[in-house]
Each structure stands twice: as structure tokens, then as C-alpha cells.
XYZ file of C-alpha atoms in Angstrom:
723
model
C -23.913 9.062 -6.942
C -25.515 5.782 -8.091
C -28.667 5.462 -10.136
C -30.473 2.692 -12.019
C -32.373 3.051 -15.250
C -34.871 0.198 -14.911
C -36.102 0.346 -18.485
C -32.652 0.168 -20.073
C -31.120 -1.793 -17.198
C -28.245 0.587 -16.865
C -26.417 1.387 -13.629
C -24.730 4.783 -13.448
C -21.933 5.248 -10.911
C -20.749 8.879 -10.754
C -17.918 10.634 -8.928
C -16.938 14.250 -9.231
C -14.746 13.432 -12.177
C -15.687 10.020 -13.576
C -18.616 7.852 -14.713
C -18.818 4.098 -14.704
C -21.727 2.359 -16.417
C -22.865 -1.204 -15.849
C -25.616 -3.012 -17.834
C -27.680 -6.143 -17.386
C -27.812 -7.610 -20.893
C -30.880 -9.404 -22.115
C -29.368 -12.822 -21.357
C -28.648 -11.819 -17.771
C -24.945 -11.181 -18.159
C -23.539 -8.157 -16.312
C -21.461 -5.900 -18.507
C -19.288 -2.872 -17.963
C -20.048 -0.520 -20.832
C -18.094 2.671 -19.867
C -15.416 3.970 -17.610
C -14.127 7.470 -18.151
C -14.827 11.149 -17.886
C -18.322 12.182 -16.789
C -21.121 11.705 -19.366
C -24.860 12.276 -19.272
C -27.235 9.324 -18.897
C -27.394 8.463 -22.557
C -28.357 5.017 -23.897
C -25.151 3.049 -24.128
C -26.529 -0.350 -24.778
C -24.999 -0.452 -28.256
C -21.634 -0.922 -26.575
C -22.633 -4.393 -25.358
C -21.494 -6.233 -28.526
C -18.143 -6.322 -30.175
C -16.910 -8.171 -33.266
C -16.657 -11.902 -32.624
C -14.476 -14.425 -34.496
C -17.128 -16.550 -36.247
C -17.336 -20.051 -34.756
C -14.339 -19.473 -32.550
C -16.248 -17.033 -30.311
C -19.136 -19.093 -29.058
C -22.585 -17.619 -28.688
C -25.160 -18.694 -26.132
C -27.604 -21.004 -27.926
C -30.392 -20.053 -25.490
C -30.581 -16.438 -26.724
C -31.408 -14.976 -30.132
C -28.563 -12.461 -30.361
C -25.948 -14.399 -32.342
C -23.752 -11.270 -32.420
C -23.224 -11.400 -28.667
C -20.383 -13.521 -27.399
C -18.870 -13.721 -23.890
C -15.562 -14.100 -25.670
C -15.546 -10.437 -26.694
C -18.243 -8.793 -24.540
C -17.192 -6.297 -21.720
C -18.008 -8.675 -18.979
C -18.171 -6.999 -15.544
C -17.273 -10.173 -13.687
C -15.941 -12.739 -16.172
C -16.477 -16.464 -15.515
C -14.555 -19.534 -16.564
C -15.609 -22.111 -19.143
C -18.678 -20.537 -20.788
C -17.073 -19.245 -23.975
C -15.010 -16.409 -22.572
C -11.432 -17.446 -23.316
C -9.823 -14.379 -21.696
C -8.533 -14.597 -18.055
C -11.557 -15.035 -15.785
C -12.491 -13.321 -12.556
C -13.895 -16.430 -10.934
C -13.658 -20.223 -11.343
C -15.380 -22.690 -9.058
C -14.775 -26.394 -9.071
C -18.083 -28.190 -8.636
C -18.874 -31.750 -7.514
C -18.634 -32.887 -11.131
C -14.953 -31.995 -11.053
C -15.075 -29.203 -13.668
C -14.617 -25.486 -13.250
C -17.349 -24.201 -15.541
C -18.935 -21.250 -13.844
C -21.916 -19.118 -15.034
C -23.225 -15.971 -13.306
C -26.441 -14.295 -14.205
C -28.082 -11.191 -12.750
C -30.443 -11.873 -9.898
C -31.017 -8.602 -7.962
C -29.416 -5.400 -6.744
C -29.649 -2.810 -4.086
C -28.301 0.761 -3.758
C -27.667 2.415 -0.403
C -25.769 5.243 1.280
C -22.482 4.331 3.060
C -20.198 1.371 2.643
C -20.075 -2.153 4.019
C -17.191 -3.270 6.250
C -15.917 -6.770 5.247
C -15.325 -8.770 8.357
C -11.730 -9.562 9.252
C -10.262 -7.622 6.295
C -8.722 -4.160 6.014
C -10.917 -1.745 3.987
C -11.797 1.757 3.213
C -14.296 3.191 5.654
C -16.682 6.140 5.671
C -16.940 8.781 8.357
C -20.627 9.463 7.479
C -22.981 7.684 5.091
C -22.776 10.780 2.868
C -19.116 10.050 2.063
C -19.982 7.179 -0.290
C -22.689 5.213 -2.001
C -22.710 1.454 -2.600
C -24.234 -0.704 -5.306
C -24.538 -4.426 -4.553
C -25.355 -6.683 -7.511
C -26.227 -10.374 -6.865
C -25.296 -12.832 -9.571
C -26.171 -16.526 -9.438
C -25.095 -19.715 -11.190
C -28.351 -21.534 -12.161
C -26.619 -24.927 -12.097
C -24.519 -24.934 -8.901
C -26.280 -22.259 -6.858
C -23.029 -20.346 -6.477
C -23.839 -16.685 -5.706
C -21.490 -13.739 -6.217
C -22.442 -10.417 -4.509
C -20.483 -7.679 -6.257
C -19.970 -4.477 -4.210
C -19.152 -1.178 -5.930
C -18.629 1.781 -3.588
C -18.287 5.313 -5.011
C -16.442 8.033 -3.130
C -17.872 10.974 -5.018
C -15.690 13.749 -3.702
C -12.405 11.816 -4.224
C -13.087 10.332 -7.675
C -12.489 6.822 -6.317
C -14.302 3.493 -6.626
C -13.788 0.303 -4.595
C -14.824 -3.159 -5.712
C -15.050 -6.475 -3.920
C -17.026 -9.755 -4.110
C -18.578 -12.019 -1.563
C -19.098 -15.594 -2.869
C -21.729 -17.782 -1.212
C -22.366 -21.449 -1.914
C -26.115 -21.322 -2.373
C -26.357 -24.889 -3.591
C -26.603 -28.174 -1.729
C -23.170 -29.520 -2.733
C -19.606 -28.340 -1.848
C -17.708 -26.010 -4.156
C -13.989 -25.142 -4.378
C -13.031 -21.623 -5.410
C -9.915 -21.911 -7.586
C -9.958 -18.281 -8.640
C -11.736 -15.253 -7.177
C -10.615 -11.760 -8.271
C -11.831 -8.616 -6.550
C -11.739 -6.334 -9.582
C -12.782 -7.113 -13.169
C -12.921 -4.082 -15.452
C -13.073 -3.420 -19.172
C -11.466 -0.758 -21.321
C -12.475 -0.684 -24.991
C -8.958 0.189 -26.192
C -5.341 -0.830 -25.425
C -3.726 2.525 -26.123
C -2.242 2.609 -22.612
C 1.063 2.387 -20.849
C 1.254 -0.041 -17.895
C 2.996 1.523 -14.874
C 4.117 -0.753 -12.013
C 6.588 -0.604 -9.064
C 9.212 -3.311 -8.925
C 12.077 -3.817 -6.593
C 14.091 -5.860 -4.160
C 15.296 -5.428 -0.578
C 17.003 -1.962 -0.235
C 15.609 -0.843 -3.670
C 11.871 -0.972 -3.396
C 9.165 0.498 -5.697
C 11.128 1.474 -8.754
C 9.055 3.070 -11.481
C 8.438 0.949 -14.636
C 6.475 2.081 -17.640
C 5.834 0.011 -20.737
C 3.313 -0.123 -23.570
C 0.472 -2.602 -23.432
C 0.796 -5.361 -25.981
C -1.569 -8.040 -27.160
C -1.956 -10.876 -24.668
C -1.567 -11.020 -20.899
C 0.764 -8.807 -18.992
C 0.951 -7.817 -15.342
C 2.543 -8.363 -11.982
C 2.063 -10.709 -9.087
C 3.424 -11.970 -5.776
C 3.498 -15.577 -4.602
C 5.744 -14.818 -1.592
C 3.081 -14.765 1.158
C 3.390 -11.020 1.349
C 2.841 -8.127 -1.067
C 6.719 -8.181 -1.346
C 9.708 -6.061 -2.237
C 9.531 -7.517 -5.776
C 6.208 -6.018 -6.863
C 3.792 -3.699 -5.103
C 0.045 -4.315 -5.349
C -0.353 -1.082 -7.345
C -0.622 -0.592 -11.116
C -1.722 2.224 -13.369
C -2.818 2.425 -16.953
C -1.858 5.776 -18.486
C -3.113 6.922 -21.837
C -0.303 7.138 -24.397
C 1.273 10.562 -24.162
C 0.109 11.235 -20.657
C 2.621 12.497 -18.073
C 2.836 13.809 -14.582
C 0.312 16.567 -15.122
C -1.770 15.712 -18.197
C -3.726 12.825 -19.587
C -6.087 10.097 -18.415
C -4.782 7.644 -15.898
C -6.462 4.734 -14.078
C -4.763 3.687 -10.844
C -5.394 0.363 -9.129
C -4.464 -0.765 -5.655
C -5.247 -3.975 -3.715
C -6.040 -3.684 -0.011
C -4.305 -6.955 0.868
C -0.894 -8.014 2.219
C -0.363 -11.453 0.771
C -0.269 -13.090 -2.673
C -1.838 -10.841 -5.341
C -2.090 -10.573 -9.093
C -2.798 -7.698 -11.491
C -3.419 -8.630 -15.115
C -4.086 -6.566 -18.204
C -5.227 -8.792 -21.054
C -5.490 -7.212 -24.534
C -7.565 -9.305 -26.979
C -7.831 -9.403 -30.759
C -10.316 -6.536 -30.681
C -7.602 -4.480 -28.911
C -9.767 -4.097 -25.843
C -8.288 -4.524 -22.428
C -9.554 -6.652 -19.519
C -8.227 -5.660 -16.068
C -8.170 -8.106 -13.172
C -6.910 -7.634 -9.676
C -7.173 -9.990 -6.740
C -5.629 -12.874 -4.871
C -2.992 -14.683 -6.972
C -4.699 -18.017 -7.805
C -1.725 -20.372 -7.816
C -2.509 -23.138 -5.360
C -5.687 -21.388 -4.177
C -8.493 -23.699 -3.124
C -11.186 -22.143 -0.922
C -13.636 -24.927 0.044
C -17.221 -23.792 0.511
C -19.699 -26.161 2.017
C -23.411 -25.378 1.368
C -24.243 -21.985 2.943
C -20.643 -21.038 3.481
C -19.218 -17.761 2.163
C -15.894 -16.248 1.198
C -15.257 -12.479 1.244
C -12.545 -11.262 -1.188
C -10.464 -8.189 -0.308
C -11.198 -4.774 -1.700
C -9.567 -3.284 -4.770
C -9.463 0.521 -5.328
C -9.754 2.336 -8.635
C -8.783 6.018 -8.958
C -9.173 7.831 -12.214
C -7.477 11.110 -13.102
C -7.487 13.557 -16.059
C -4.512 15.309 -14.475
C -1.914 12.655 -15.200
C -0.042 10.651 -12.586
C 0.143 13.607 -10.262
C -3.637 13.906 -10.030
C -4.018 10.179 -9.488
C -1.474 10.203 -6.650
C -3.050 13.225 -4.894
C -6.406 11.368 -4.889
C -4.908 8.197 -3.494
C -3.183 10.246 -0.751
C -6.361 12.039 0.304
C -8.382 8.782 0.093
C -5.942 6.869 2.351
C -5.357 9.672 4.806
C -9.128 10.080 5.283
C -10.640 6.680 4.734
C -7.972 3.991 5.356
C -5.626 5.132 8.114
C -7.348 4.814 11.450
C -6.987 5.284 15.229
C -5.596 7.901 17.545
C -2.530 8.570 15.307
C -4.481 9.291 12.185
C -4.682 12.994 13.183
C -2.476 13.157 16.272
C 1.018 14.540 15.731
C 3.514 11.635 15.693
C 6.688 11.764 17.785
C 9.993 12.347 16.203
C 12.009 9.151 16.917
C 15.500 7.801 16.964
C 16.009 4.108 16.329
C 18.855 2.117 17.890
C 19.456 -0.284 15.000
C 22.061 1.430 12.848
C 23.660 2.896 15.987
C 24.098 -0.365 17.954
C 22.669 -3.313 16.132
C 22.589 -6.161 18.769
C 25.263 -4.565 21.034
C 23.534 -2.506 23.658
C 22.502 -2.497 27.278
C 20.355 -0.248 29.519
C 23.087 2.364 30.081
C 24.000 2.648 26.449
C 20.333 3.161 25.442
C 19.805 5.697 28.237
C 22.907 7.584 26.970
C 21.323 7.634 23.459
C 18.092 8.958 25.022
C 19.878 11.706 26.974
C 21.665 13.022 23.893
C 18.512 12.617 21.823
C 16.527 14.608 24.342
C 19.051 17.444 24.165
C 18.610 17.521 20.352
C 14.826 17.767 20.565
C 14.079 14.161 19.613
C 10.908 12.836 21.230
C 11.113 9.000 21.311
C 13.773 6.325 21.592
C 13.075 2.977 19.808
C 14.946 -0.188 20.949
C 15.228 -2.384 17.924
C 16.181 -6.077 17.550
C 18.170 -7.861 20.247
C 16.430 -7.220 23.587
C 14.817 -10.737 24.063
C 15.804 -14.331 24.633
C 19.507 -14.978 23.907
C 19.481 -12.702 20.900
C 23.003 -11.427 20.252
C 22.829 -12.005 16.473
C 20.145 -13.002 13.946
C 20.513 -16.773 14.439
C 18.443 -17.326 17.599
C 15.483 -16.556 19.927
C 12.696 -15.277 17.602
C 9.538 -16.461 19.370
C 11.068 -16.151 22.833
C 9.624 -12.771 23.664
C 11.140 -12.566 27.157
C 13.388 -9.728 28.148
C 17.111 -10.495 28.214
C 18.081 -9.310 31.672
C 21.784 -9.621 30.945
C 21.350 -6.684 28.582
C 18.554 -5.019 30.575
C 19.174 -5.661 34.240
C 16.002 -5.413 36.252
C 13.913 -5.896 33.177
C 12.263 -3.661 30.625
C 10.590 -1.452 33.237
C 13.882 -0.077 34.527
C 14.947 1.029 31.038
C 11.535 2.500 30.113
C 11.140 4.340 33.367
C 14.604 5.921 32.930
C 13.729 6.997 29.334
C 10.286 8.264 30.368
C 11.921 10.175 33.219
C 13.864 12.134 30.572
C 10.647 13.190 28.964
C 10.975 10.829 25.969
C 8.520 8.227 24.663
C 9.730 4.611 24.246
C 9.319 2.110 21.455
C 10.241 -1.513 20.978
C 10.778 -3.982 18.102
C 8.973 -7.261 17.520
C 8.919 -9.821 14.693
C 5.782 -11.780 15.786
C 5.264 -13.876 12.650
C 8.708 -15.512 12.845
C 10.404 -18.243 14.872
C 14.042 -19.249 15.116
C 14.960 -22.949 14.913
C 17.257 -22.134 17.839
C 14.529 -21.012 20.266
C 12.725 -22.336 23.297
C 9.393 -21.852 21.513
C 10.439 -24.039 18.527
C 11.830 -26.747 20.803
C 8.574 -26.806 22.662
C 6.298 -26.539 19.634
C 7.988 -27.548 16.344
C 4.592 -27.988 14.747
C 3.903 -24.239 15.255
C 6.138 -23.258 12.361
C 4.849 -23.148 8.832
C 5.678 -26.477 7.106
C 4.451 -29.301 4.930
C 4.896 -32.999 5.897
C 7.969 -34.742 4.593
C 9.707 -31.613 3.356
C 12.807 -29.939 4.740
C 11.961 -26.369 5.789
C 13.845 -23.599 3.946
C 15.400 -20.890 6.071
C 15.699 -17.208 5.462
C 17.767 -15.004 7.789
C 18.180 -18.145 9.987
C 14.441 -18.236 10.694
C 11.206 -20.082 9.988
C 7.698 -18.589 9.775
C 5.344 -18.988 12.740
C 1.959 -20.385 11.787
C -0.379 -17.459 12.701
C -3.138 -19.029 10.654
C -3.807 -21.072 13.852
C -5.883 -19.470 16.555
C -3.991 -21.322 19.315
C -0.606 -20.013 18.037
C -2.053 -16.482 17.796
C -3.362 -16.643 21.307
C -0.081 -17.860 22.720
C 1.882 -15.215 20.760
C -0.451 -12.437 21.753
C -0.109 -13.398 25.401
C 3.685 -13.204 25.192
C 3.596 -9.768 23.559
C 1.046 -8.472 26.068
C 3.177 -9.714 28.919
C 5.980 -7.479 27.651
C 3.779 -4.449 26.946
C 1.892 -4.746 30.154
C 5.101 -4.664 32.192
C 5.479 -0.909 31.564
C 3.901 1.663 29.242
C 5.356 1.362 25.722
C 4.425 4.051 23.242
C 5.419 2.508 19.924
C 5.855 -0.928 18.313
C 7.805 -1.671 15.179
C 6.323 -4.899 13.695
C 8.846 -6.571 11.383
C 8.544 -9.500 8.869
C 11.923 -10.519 7.507
C 11.373 -13.395 5.125
C 8.838 -14.770 2.621
C 6.782 -17.931 3.074
C 7.938 -21.239 1.546
C 6.752 -24.797 2.270
C 3.332 -23.135 2.868
C 1.311 -25.417 5.057
C -0.214 -25.828 8.515
C -0.472 -28.750 10.878
C -3.994 -27.638 11.613
C -5.277 -27.858 8.045
C -6.390 -31.099 6.451
C -5.909 -31.820 2.747
C -9.325 -30.400 1.901
C -8.357 -26.972 3.292
C -4.612 -26.887 2.509
C -5.225 -24.413 -0.375
C -6.587 -21.878 2.026
C -3.321 -21.544 3.979
C -1.919 -18.359 2.506
C -5.125 -16.455 2.952
C -5.701 -17.796 6.445
C -2.175 -16.737 7.354
C -2.656 -13.090 6.420
C -6.044 -13.069 8.124
C -4.122 -14.245 11.243
C -1.696 -11.300 10.890
C -4.623 -8.903 10.591
C -6.283 -10.436 13.637
C -3.162 -10.039 15.738
C -2.613 -6.446 14.662
C -6.222 -5.543 15.212
C -6.186 -7.075 18.669
C -2.974 -5.248 19.532
C -4.298 -1.844 18.483
C -7.549 -2.376 20.291
C -5.938 -3.479 23.536
C -3.482 -0.568 23.382
C -5.316 2.221 21.525
C -2.688 4.817 22.271
C 0.058 2.617 20.776
C 1.737 3.881 17.615
C 2.266 0.800 15.366
C 4.764 0.906 12.475
C 4.911 -2.007 10.078
C 8.098 -3.163 8.463
C 9.237 -6.071 6.331
C 13.001 -5.892 5.733
C 12.138 -2.294 5.038
C 9.397 -1.921 2.494
C 8.563 -5.547 1.731
C 4.975 -5.218 2.947
C 4.193 -1.603 2.112
C 0.570 -1.961 1.060
C -2.820 -0.530 2.035
C -3.684 -3.644 4.008
C -0.883 -2.867 6.482
C -1.824 0.848 6.523
C -5.251 -0.071 7.851
C -3.625 -1.299 11.075
C -0.496 0.947 11.245
C -0.531 4.608 10.086
C 3.087 4.415 8.910
C 5.415 1.804 7.322
C 9.178 1.696 7.202
C 9.780 2.556 3.541
C 13.155 0.853 3.046
C 16.168 -0.369 4.974
C 18.233 1.733 2.522
C 18.574 5.086 4.305
C 21.077 6.623 1.824
C 19.550 9.993 0.828
C 20.298 9.701 -2.877
C 19.086 6.161 -3.174
C 16.023 7.034 -1.170
C 14.943 9.460 -3.903
C 13.772 6.810 -6.385
C 12.251 4.720 -3.487
C 10.244 7.639 -2.116
C 9.158 8.946 -5.513
C 7.935 5.474 -6.509
C 6.148 4.979 -3.182
C 4.477 8.376 -3.649
C 2.654 7.242 -6.776
C 0.060 5.667 -4.431
C 0.914 6.151 -0.796
C 0.851 9.434 1.258
C 3.846 11.136 2.951
C 2.172 10.429 6.298
C 2.747 6.710 5.741
C 6.362 6.795 4.610
C 8.864 6.001 7.356
C 11.958 8.100 6.453
C 15.025 8.707 8.692
C 18.371 10.487 8.650
C 21.230 8.008 9.002
C 25.007 8.152 9.367
C 25.603 7.095 5.736
C 28.409 9.276 4.300
C 27.276 9.753 0.801
C 25.729 13.205 1.330
C 25.788 15.870 3.987
C 23.285 16.026 6.812
C 21.452 18.871 5.064
C 20.468 16.630 2.181
C 19.717 13.719 4.474
C 17.360 15.871 6.408
C 15.663 17.344 3.334
C 14.953 13.834 1.958
C 13.785 12.382 5.252
C 11.504 15.364 5.855
C 9.240 14.029 3.067
C 8.162 11.149 5.294
C 7.566 10.537 8.990
C 11.090 11.807 9.849
C 13.467 10.390 12.428
C 17.094 9.299 13.004
C 19.054 6.012 12.579
C 22.407 6.861 14.102
C 24.378 7.136 17.353
C 23.646 10.603 18.735
C 26.558 10.364 21.126
C 28.966 10.412 18.198
C 27.639 13.530 16.517
C 29.929 16.562 16.272
C 28.862 19.880 17.744
C 28.253 21.235 14.254
C 26.033 18.269 13.325
C 24.167 18.510 16.608
C 23.330 22.145 15.819
C 22.069 21.103 12.373
C 19.920 18.326 13.883
C 18.286 20.851 16.126
C 17.481 22.930 13.029
C 16.001 19.887 11.340
C 13.929 19.131 14.433
C 12.547 22.612 14.283
C 11.770 22.228 10.573
C 9.958 18.939 11.287
C 7.555 20.704 13.595
C 7.216 23.775 11.393
C 6.326 21.887 8.182
C 4.495 18.927 9.773
C 0.940 19.846 8.814
C 1.913 21.040 5.346
C 3.699 17.804 4.463
C 1.059 15.492 5.827
C -2.004 17.342 4.672
C -0.785 19.251 1.635
C -0.902 18.189 -1.957
C 2.267 16.539 -3.330
C 3.626 17.722 -6.701
C 6.456 15.794 -8.209
C 8.357 18.500 -10.022
C 11.280 16.483 -11.488
C 11.098 12.682 -11.193
C 14.107 10.346 -11.079
C 12.586 8.329 -13.998
C 12.694 11.521 -16.102
C 16.075 12.868 -14.997
C 18.663 10.790 -13.146
C 20.650 13.858 -12.271
C 18.177 15.857 -10.178
C 14.890 15.349 -8.367
C 12.483 17.933 -7.010
C 9.071 17.835 -5.274
C 6.797 20.224 -3.362
C 3.945 20.225 -0.963
C 1.227 22.821 -1.397
C -1.537 23.501 1.157
C -5.054 22.944 -0.008
C -5.851 26.640 0.179
C -2.617 27.312 -1.785
C -1.260 29.734 0.849
C 1.848 27.691 1.685
C 4.317 25.655 -0.324
C 7.565 23.797 0.527
C 9.756 22.817 -2.386
C 12.854 20.700 -2.326
C 15.466 19.886 -4.986
C 18.262 17.326 -4.658
C 21.161 16.861 -7.180
C 22.273 13.337 -7.663
C 24.761 14.295 -10.384
C 25.889 17.857 -11.176
C 24.523 19.108 -14.524
C 27.784 20.582 -15.825
C 27.534 23.590 -18.156
C 23.826 23.094 -18.548
C 21.245 25.788 -17.830
C 17.930 24.643 -16.375
C 15.087 26.144 -14.500
C 13.042 24.756 -11.602
C 9.342 25.457 -12.227
C 6.872 25.007 -9.432
C 3.285 23.468 -9.558
C -0.010 23.675 -7.819
C 0.203 27.335 -6.830
C -2.438 30.008 -7.389
C -1.266 32.036 -10.376
C -3.011 35.137 -9.076
C -1.423 35.053 -5.585
C 1.765 36.699 -4.540
C 4.237 34.425 -2.707
C 7.060 35.445 -0.402
C 10.234 33.362 -0.257
C 10.868 33.098 3.493
C 14.641 32.729 3.062
C 15.271 35.793 0.865
C 12.127 37.907 1.460
C 11.707 38.177 -2.311
C 8.099 38.014 -3.684
C 6.863 36.352 -6.882
C 3.529 35.742 -8.464
C 2.323 32.204 -8.527
C 2.249 32.541 -12.345
C 5.946 33.470 -12.366
C 6.951 30.551 -10.124
C 5.104 28.070 -12.235
C 5.819 29.383 -15.715
C 9.264 30.969 -15.378
C 10.682 29.423 -12.217
C 14.173 29.742 -10.761
C 17.494 29.636 -12.681
C 19.343 26.681 -11.289
C 22.429 26.811 -13.472
C 25.534 25.602 -11.462
C 23.606 26.015 -8.215
C 23.909 22.424 -6.875
C 26.644 19.846 -6.976
C 26.519 16.054 -6.362
C 24.505 15.221 -3.282
C 23.523 18.771 -2.504
C 20.006 19.999 -1.852
C 18.025 23.169 -1.471
C 14.486 23.990 -0.359
C 12.129 26.906 -0.479
C 9.236 27.867 1.728
C 6.678 30.221 0.285
C 3.711 31.888 1.933
C 0.959 33.839 0.129
C 0.679 37.492 1.019
């Protein structure tokens, strides 16, 4: 997968569908010469130089090649202050007080497998044959700063990960002001930038715009990946679509502040950067100390956005999601929140469980309101002690009664938060995130608990374990309902204050890692006001994430379509709720795309609806493997047609397919056909519902006549099997 031409000093990184070429230039700079479709090992060194702008693009006076300038060269890991005026990948403040940084090639090694960065989520290998890794060591000859660049190639999945480990190899302290995980170069700017923007209840909306000269991109400075922007971006060749054209997809395995930048220079080439958002960043490295940056993932596709998405889905299902629930079938759950909010007790929850059991549901989840004096959202976060007024006899009484019915039991926590009105805050006011002399902002009547501190984490973990040790709990929903302001810690001095945001997310990772190791059979689902922390960092610890607090089936279409650009169906929490905009048939068809479950009061369901729920439960089991292991094809996307959406899952051997269409708005007096994708044109497929048979070629090229078939809010699905 990875080879080195020692004579030409060219590194070749090959996947099944892509080639990446790096080059050590004669002055020691590391360059990225090529990224694209597979090519043979030709001499690409002529790509090292690009037109420079006379005296305004400085050349290195130590070397003879006056045509080479860092200002225009395809730098593989761009540094600050040495004549490259584009956004840099790294900037380190030295003892002189300046940020000038220079990195020259020192050595490299190539090996099978992939390293595991300590304390950070990452892609992993099952065997050393899954991937190969190239590590290139670059050094600053003046300060001794060392950057070890890691490139790991997943050959079979056409994916590449990048990260950097920075070591202070000098004898004086350094401060990292900027350290990006990915720095890449494309020789043109003929691309569209695709990103996923949103807000609470409207996450991951599709946005596509042409690249222009200058800097453009997305970021989060909220202390989480956020509802506002997801740490995903794609560059799609002009004219590419869902099924055709070259697409580069980028994703950051991190759950805090991030930035993605595409900078197009006067040569119309494009520099790509992805990493920790640098505002306020100050990582202090004493001599010998090191900093490991998170991983960034690149996926390349010649089959448009659909091909890119299917690669991400396989990659994350196989090499990111971990633990017992990676392969084990997950229970179909019902959550108490939309049914009861804070108003429940043991008997009410048991009544929910009894009716849920009769419907075929497998787990009851008790959401917010079971602890402290929590009867609304103004109090008690941090007081993780069971409210015995609501749950007489404690949690064990409730859980034993639910387990006796044959159901599993789940519980809600919001560990990273603390209420001003809580016993914990009154005892330890310094445990909340704050900066001296400033009034703390509130969000949802709560502050943020300082999990950057080991003592706070230990105390919090002990409280959580005390609850979970009382009786077997099968599932935890981990919520995070505000962003971080006044970002500071009482445990950090001024020299390390700029490390807070990173230390905070490392604390979250530590807690979730400890939780899943102590309770290996526990199913963990992350949440942040819905989908405010839906990122690959969270997926490393929890195999599923609540996609959005918006459970309306029609509004969920754009949310789930956008999420699917990068993240697999197995990760997308999706439930049927009591919202009245569509019928339960459509609600079930949309929720079936994800993990599937219910957010309603089962006691209030009519006999007719109960019968339908039983059918949906049967479908969940019938299609479970196909949806979670099959290939997703977005047939009609909401960003292409606001009136109708359609998608399908096709098994890898192309013997099964499940297709769904939902009408948002009726297409009056307009004829249209639904054409399928991903089938074998030579196979014959039987429609289970009608018994009719069709060739794969017919279904993909002719399709079904849908004229006047569906009205507002209606849906239909088809299940095909190959004969």
C-alpha cells in the first residue's frame, strides 16, 4: 500500500481507488504532489514548483532553485512565517516570542497496521493487514520542534487518516498556537464545497457552494462539534452529483472546537486544512513534552457523493465503532421523555413498560427527572442520587419490576453539567467551568462541570457508578445540553489556560472510556440537545447518537439525509413520536432508517395504532441486518426535490433491497418515476408485496410510475429479493 522511491524521494500511498504522492524536495521540505485516481509510479517531481509572484513570493536563499517558493509550493505540512502566506498547519511560539516555524525532513518509517493515539478516539485495525502506516519525522533546525506526521492507508476502503504528534526536541519551552491534523493540496479550485450546517432541532442541513479565491470553510468555537456545523466537509468536482464525479470527503475524529479551511490562492490551487480551531489555543510544551493531535479522515470517491458516503459508512462500522454492541443486535427501545417529561413515578413507568412489552418493544428508558429534586430543568444537575419521592424504594425497585416483565432498562445522565441550584454546586462552586472575575453565563439554567480536572472526574464517576451498581442497567443516554462559555478551570494556571478546551474534551473521553470498560455490556448512546455532538469522536465511545430532538417525520428527512453523507444508519438514533403531522406509517418508515424506537405514551395508543406498532416492530427485526450492513443509496434527496425523498438499502451481495419514498408535498398533475440504484442489472427481483418480478436493469433504468400515488406526508416502501 505504501512504497518509497529512495532515488526520487517519492512516497506512494495507494488504496484500491486512489493514489497519494508525497515528495521530499531538495531543500528538505515535504510536498504533496498528487491526490486522485490511481496512477503508476511515474516521476512526478516536476509538480513541485508552481509560478511564484516575483519578489512577493520569497525563495529560500540557502538553495539554488529560485523558482521554488513555499508561498506557492504544495506543502504537505505548511508552517508559519517562512514565506508561505497561506493559512498554515502549525505555528509554534518560541522563547524569542515569535511564531516562525520551519520543518524539514529528518526520517521516515513504513509499517503494517496503525498506531493508537493515547487518550483520543481513532480508527483502529482488526489485523495489521487492514492498513499500512507511513510516519514522516520533520524537525525545526532552530528550535528543535519535531512533528511526526502519520498517514494510514485503508486499502480496501479507499480511505486515508492523518494526524501529527508534536514533540519539543529543544532545550527551551514552546507554545503551540496552531496545530492542524490534516494539510492537503489540490492543484485546482474547480470544486464545490459541501458542508452540514444547522441549529437545535434542524441539524446537518446540506449546503453546496462553489469555491472562490481566498479562505472559506467552517468551524466551531462552542466547546463541542455543535449543531451549527458538523466536522465534515466535502470537495466535489464541478458537475459531480450523487452517483458520478470525483469527491473528497473529510471528517475530524474530535468532539470539541474544530476548523476546516479551503484556501484558494492566486494560482487557483487549493490548500485544505482540518484540525483544532486555533482561537485561544496555547499548548505549552516543556523540553521533551509532546502533543498528539486528533485524527482526520479523507475518503475519495469517483462515484459521487453516494460512493463517498458508502465508504464512510463501511469504514466507521468496521474500524471506529467498538465494543459488544458493534455487532450485537441492539434492543428496540421506548423513551419516557416525550410521554412524561419530568412527571413520572415508578407505577407510571411500569405501566409504560407493560404496554411496551405487549407491543414487542424490548427496553424502557427513563429520561431526565429521576434524581435530586429535579421536577423541571432549573435544578439538581450534578446531584446524581435517586429521587425516592418519585421512585419509592430506590432505583432497584423500578428496574427489578421492568426486568421482571422481560424488558431491558435504560437511564439518562448529563454528567458534564451542573445546576447552580444543586448540592454539588453549593459544596464545590469551583468545580464549574469559569474564569476569575467574570459572571458565568447560563444555558438551560445550568453551568458546565469542569471535567478537565481529574478530581472532578473521579467524584463524578463515583456518583454514576453508585447508581449503576445499585441494580443492572442496560443502557445509558449521555446528554450535553449547552455549549461552553467563560472557558477556564480553577486547576489551570495562566501558562496552561489555553489548553482548557482540549483538556475538557479529553476529560469527557476519559469518563466515557472508563464507563464502557467498567460496564462492557452497557449500551451507551450520546446526545447533545439531539444532534449537537454527532461526530466520529463520540461514535468511538457510543455506537449510536441521538440524531435530533426533532422527531417530526417530514422534518427528519433533511436531518437524516444530511447525516447520512458521512455517518452510517447504525449510528443514527431515530424514533417514532406522537407528533401529528403524518400518520404512523410514515413515522415508522422514516425511523426505520436509524436505530428505531419510540418517544410516546404507549398507554394512550388506540387499538389500531397498537396493531400498526406491532407490524413496525416486526419490520425492525426483519430488516435489521439489511439496514445496518447494506449499502445506502439516496434515490431522491431533499436538496434536489423538496416535495419527495427516497432512499434504499441494498445488501452487499445485491440479493436484497429495501426502498422507501416519502412525499413532503404532493406533486399535483406531474408524472414522475422512481428509479432504483445499486441493484444487479442481470438479476431478477421479486417485489414481496405484489409478487411481481422485475430485472435489476428495469428497476434502475425504467423504475416505477409514481404519478398521483402519494399525497402530503404519505410514504411507501418496497422489499425486493433476488430469485
